[in-house]
Structure formats: C-alpha cells, structure tokens
Amino acid sequence: MAENGDTKTATSDQLRQYIERIERLEEEKRALMADIRDVYSEAKGTGFEPKIMRRIVKMRAMDKDLLSEEDFLISSYRQAVGLGE
Amino acid sequence: MAENGDTKTATSDQLRQYIERIERLEEEKRALMADIRDVYSEAKGTGFEPKIMRRIVKMRAMDKDLLSEEDFLISSYRQAVGLGE
C-alpha cells in the first residue's frame, strides 16, 4: 500500500517535471517570438515594410531552384490573368 | 552620384542586417521547438501520452476561473448530447 502510494507519487512527480520542462522551453520560445517581433518593429521604424521582410525571410529559406520555379510560375500566372508586372 | 550609391549600400546593409538578426532568432526558435518535441518524445517513452500532456500544458496556462467555466460548459454540453462521463 505504501509502495503503491510511492509509485503513484513518483509517476506524478515525473509527469510534473516533464510538464515544467516544456513550460520553461515554451516560455523561452515566447521570449524569442517577442524578440523577432521587436526586430520587425525596429525595422519598420527605419522605413522597412515588415510584411515584405517576412516574404524575404521565407524566400531566403527556400531552395534556390524551387524559388526560381515559383518565380517563373507566379510571373506566368500573373501574365495569364492580366496582372503582369 | 557616389553619395546616392553609398546611401543605397547603407540601406541594403541595414536591411540585410535586420533579416540576418531575424534569421538567427528564427533558428533559435526552431531549436527550441525541437527541444520541446524531444521532451514530449522522452515522456512518451516513459508511458505518458503527448496529446494529453499538450492539453495539460494549455490548461495550466489558462486563468483558473476561465478553466472552471470551460470545464463546466464542456461537462454540460457532453451531458446534453449524451457524451456524459
């Protein structure tokens, strides 16, 4: 009976420890996300457009060939629907 | 003319610096997200259910009164549609 109680407590403790580790990491993630927002705000204050910067960040993360292909397709589709640049 | 070129370079440099700061922060965020996934995996290996743990993490982040209210509503709605516990 005492042993059962101990096992239960050990399991609860273990679960609580996992949850607390996750919470600490989630907290760090939230702090980083706030830092990222701050950089975009700062850039906006200098005259850069955050929405376009986010597009650039995504493009830079893409494979070059895939980006070229996408550029080509977007340009073709724009021409097709009369949105040509 | 040379001045214009310099200004343009200064602006490009500034933009590149902002983008690179964001990329470094995004990289740290990805690393943290991988750490979080690792904790869930480790917990799963010990017999805890990650899906339920994620629910618990959310509940612990909620305001207690709001959680109580939600508990009450969920329980009422379950009863109403014959999913009573």
Short mmCIF file of C-alpha atoms in Angstrom, two decimals:
data_model
loop_
_atom_site.label_atom_id
_atom_site.label_comp_id
_atom_site.label_asym_id
_atom_site.label_seq_id
_atom_site.Cartn_x
_atom_site.Cartn_y
_atom_site.Cartn_z
CA MET A 1 0.00 0.00 0.00
CA ALA A 2 2.77 2.44 0.94
CA GLU A 3 4.68 1.15 -2.07
CA ASN A 4 1.70 1.84 -4.34
CA GLY A 5 1.46 5.33 -2.95
CA ASP A 6 5.15 5.88 -3.56
CA THR A 7 4.91 4.68 -7.15
CA LYS A 8 1.98 6.97 -7.77
CA THR A 9 3.88 9.91 -6.30
CA ALA A 10 6.97 9.06 -8.35
CA THR A 11 4.84 8.99 -11.52
CA SER A 12 3.13 12.26 -10.66
CA ASP A 13 6.48 13.87 -9.94
CA GLN A 14 7.86 12.64 -13.24
CA LEU A 15 4.88 13.98 -15.16
CA ARG A 16 5.10 17.32 -13.35
CA GLN A 17 8.81 17.53 -14.21
CA TYR A 18 8.16 16.89 -17.90
CA ILE A 19 5.37 19.49 -17.95
CA GLU A 20 7.57 22.03 -16.18
CA ARG A 21 10.45 21.42 -18.62
CA ILE A 22 8.04 22.01 -21.51
CA GLU A 23 6.70 25.15 -19.85
CA ARG A 24 10.21 26.57 -19.44
CA LEU A 25 11.00 25.86 -23.11
CA GLU A 26 7.66 27.35 -24.21
CA GLU A 27 8.49 30.44 -22.17
CA GLU A 28 11.86 30.77 -23.94
CA LYS A 29 10.07 30.32 -27.27
CA ARG A 30 7.62 33.10 -26.41
CA ALA A 31 10.54 35.38 -25.46
CA LEU A 32 12.22 34.68 -28.82
CA MET A 33 8.98 35.37 -30.67
CA ALA A 34 8.77 38.72 -28.87
CA ASP A 35 12.39 39.44 -29.88
CA ILE A 36 11.53 38.66 -33.50
CA ARG A 37 8.53 40.99 -33.37
CA ASP A 38 10.80 43.68 -31.88
CA VAL A 39 13.26 43.40 -34.77
CA TYR A 40 10.41 43.77 -37.28
CA SER A 41 9.12 46.82 -35.37
CA GLU A 42 12.57 48.36 -35.26
CA ALA A 43 12.99 47.78 -39.00
CA LYS A 44 9.56 49.31 -39.62
CA GLY A 45 10.67 52.37 -37.65
CA THR A 46 13.62 52.68 -40.05
CA GLY A 47 11.25 52.54 -43.03
CA PHE A 48 11.25 48.85 -43.99
CA GLU A 49 7.95 47.05 -44.54
CA PRO A 50 7.63 44.04 -42.15
CA LYS A 51 5.17 42.21 -44.41
CA ILE A 52 7.67 42.26 -47.28
CA MET A 53 10.56 41.37 -44.94
CA ARG A 54 8.65 38.24 -43.86
CA ARG A 55 8.35 37.27 -47.51
CA ILE A 56 12.10 37.76 -47.97
CA VAL A 57 12.89 35.64 -44.90
CA LYS A 58 10.74 32.83 -46.37
CA MET A 59 12.34 33.16 -49.81
CA ARG A 60 15.86 33.01 -48.36
CA ALA A 61 14.93 29.82 -46.53
CA MET A 62 13.76 28.20 -49.78
CA ASP A 63 15.80 26.02 -52.09
CA LYS A 64 17.09 28.28 -54.93
CA ASP A 65 15.69 26.05 -57.69
CA LEU A 66 12.31 25.88 -56.03
CA LEU A 67 12.30 29.68 -55.64
CA SER A 68 13.18 30.13 -59.35
CA GLU A 69 10.42 27.75 -60.33
CA GLU A 70 7.94 29.57 -58.13
CA ASP A 71 9.06 32.97 -59.52
CA PHE A 72 8.52 31.66 -63.03
CA LEU A 73 5.09 30.23 -62.24
CA ILE A 74 3.90 33.34 -60.42
CA SER A 75 5.04 35.52 -63.30
CA SER A 76 3.33 33.22 -65.87
CA TYR A 77 0.08 33.10 -63.90
CA ARG A 78 0.13 36.89 -63.42
CA GLN A 79 0.54 37.39 -67.15
CA ALA A 80 -2.27 34.91 -67.78
CA VAL A 81 -4.75 36.80 -65.61
CA GLY A 82 -3.62 40.27 -66.68
CA LEU A 83 -1.60 41.07 -63.53
CA GLY A 84 1.67 41.22 -65.45
CA GLU A 85 4.35 43.45 -63.86
CA MET B 1 26.09 60.03 -57.64
CA ALA B 2 28.69 58.40 -55.41
CA GLU B 3 26.66 59.60 -52.43
CA ASN B 4 23.50 58.01 -53.81
CA GLY B 5 25.36 54.76 -54.27
CA ASP B 6 26.62 54.92 -50.69
CA THR B 7 23.14 55.58 -49.34
CA LYS B 8 21.77 52.69 -51.31
CA THR B 9 24.52 50.40 -49.97
CA ALA B 10 23.92 51.62 -46.41
CA THR B 11 20.20 50.87 -46.77
CA SER B 12 20.87 47.44 -48.28
CA ASP B 13 23.31 46.65 -45.50
CA GLN B 14 20.82 47.71 -42.88
CA LEU B 15 18.08 45.56 -44.41
CA ARG B 16 20.44 42.60 -44.66
CA GLN B 17 21.38 43.05 -41.00
CA TYR B 18 17.74 43.08 -39.90
CA ILE B 19 17.00 39.98 -42.00
CA GLU B 20 20.03 38.17 -40.59
CA ARG B 21 19.07 39.05 -37.00
CA ILE B 22 15.60 37.63 -37.67
CA GLU B 23 17.08 34.50 -39.24
CA ARG B 24 19.29 33.90 -36.20
CA LEU B 25 16.30 34.30 -33.86
CA GLU B 26 14.16 32.03 -36.07
CA GLU B 27 16.94 29.44 -35.93
CA GLU B 28 16.96 29.60 -32.12
CA LYS B 29 13.17 29.25 -32.16
CA ARG B 30 13.40 26.15 -34.35
CA ALA B 31 16.00 24.67 -31.98
CA LEU B 32 13.67 25.27 -29.01
CA MET B 33 10.76 23.71 -30.86
CA ALA B 34 12.92 20.64 -31.49
CA ASP B 35 13.80 20.56 -27.76
CA ILE B 36 10.09 20.69 -26.90
CA ARG B 37 9.34 17.82 -29.27
CA ASP B 38 12.20 15.87 -27.67
CA VAL B 39 10.71 16.30 -24.19
CA TYR B 40 7.33 15.03 -25.44
CA SER B 41 9.07 12.04 -27.09
CA GLU B 42 11.01 11.26 -23.95
CA ALA B 43 7.80 11.47 -21.88
CA LYS B 44 6.05 9.20 -24.40
CA GLY B 45 8.88 6.69 -23.97
CA THR B 46 8.15 6.71 -20.23
CA GLY B 47 4.47 5.98 -20.90
CA PHE B 48 2.88 9.44 -20.91
CA GLU B 49 0.57 10.46 -23.76
CA PRO B 50 1.91 13.60 -25.53
CA LYS B 51 -1.52 14.61 -26.83
CA ILE B 52 -2.92 14.71 -23.30
CA MET B 53 0.21 16.44 -22.00
CA ARG B 54 -0.31 19.23 -24.57
CA ARG B 55 -3.84 19.67 -23.23
CA ILE B 56 -2.49 19.90 -19.68
CA VAL B 57 0.12 22.50 -20.70
CA LYS B 58 -2.67 24.61 -22.24
CA MET B 59 -4.91 24.20 -19.18
CA ARG B 60 -2.11 25.25 -16.80
CA ALA B 61 -1.57 28.39 -18.88
CA MET B 62 -5.26 29.32 -18.57
CA ASP B 63 -6.81 31.59 -15.99
CA LYS B 64 -8.29 29.31 -13.25
CA ASP B 65 -11.76 30.84 -13.46
CA LEU B 66 -11.83 30.53 -17.21
CA LEU B 67 -10.73 26.90 -16.93
CA SER B 68 -13.51 26.19 -14.37
CA GLU B 69 -16.05 27.82 -16.63
CA GLU B 70 -14.85 25.82 -19.62
CA ASP B 71 -14.89 22.59 -17.56
CA PHE B 72 -18.46 23.31 -16.54
CA LEU B 73 -19.58 24.11 -20.10
CA ILE B 74 -17.88 21.06 -21.60
CA SER B 75 -19.45 18.83 -18.99
CA SER B 76 -22.92 20.39 -19.59
CA TYR B 77 -22.64 20.10 -23.36
CA ARG B 78 -21.43 16.49 -23.08
CA GLN B 79 -24.43 15.63 -20.91
CA ALA B 80 -26.71 17.39 -23.39
CA VAL B 81 -25.53 15.32 -26.35
CA GLY B 82 -25.27 12.05 -24.44
CA LEU B 83 -21.47 12.04 -24.04
CA GLY B 84 -21.66 12.32 -20.25
CA GLU B 85 -18.66 10.88 -18.38
#
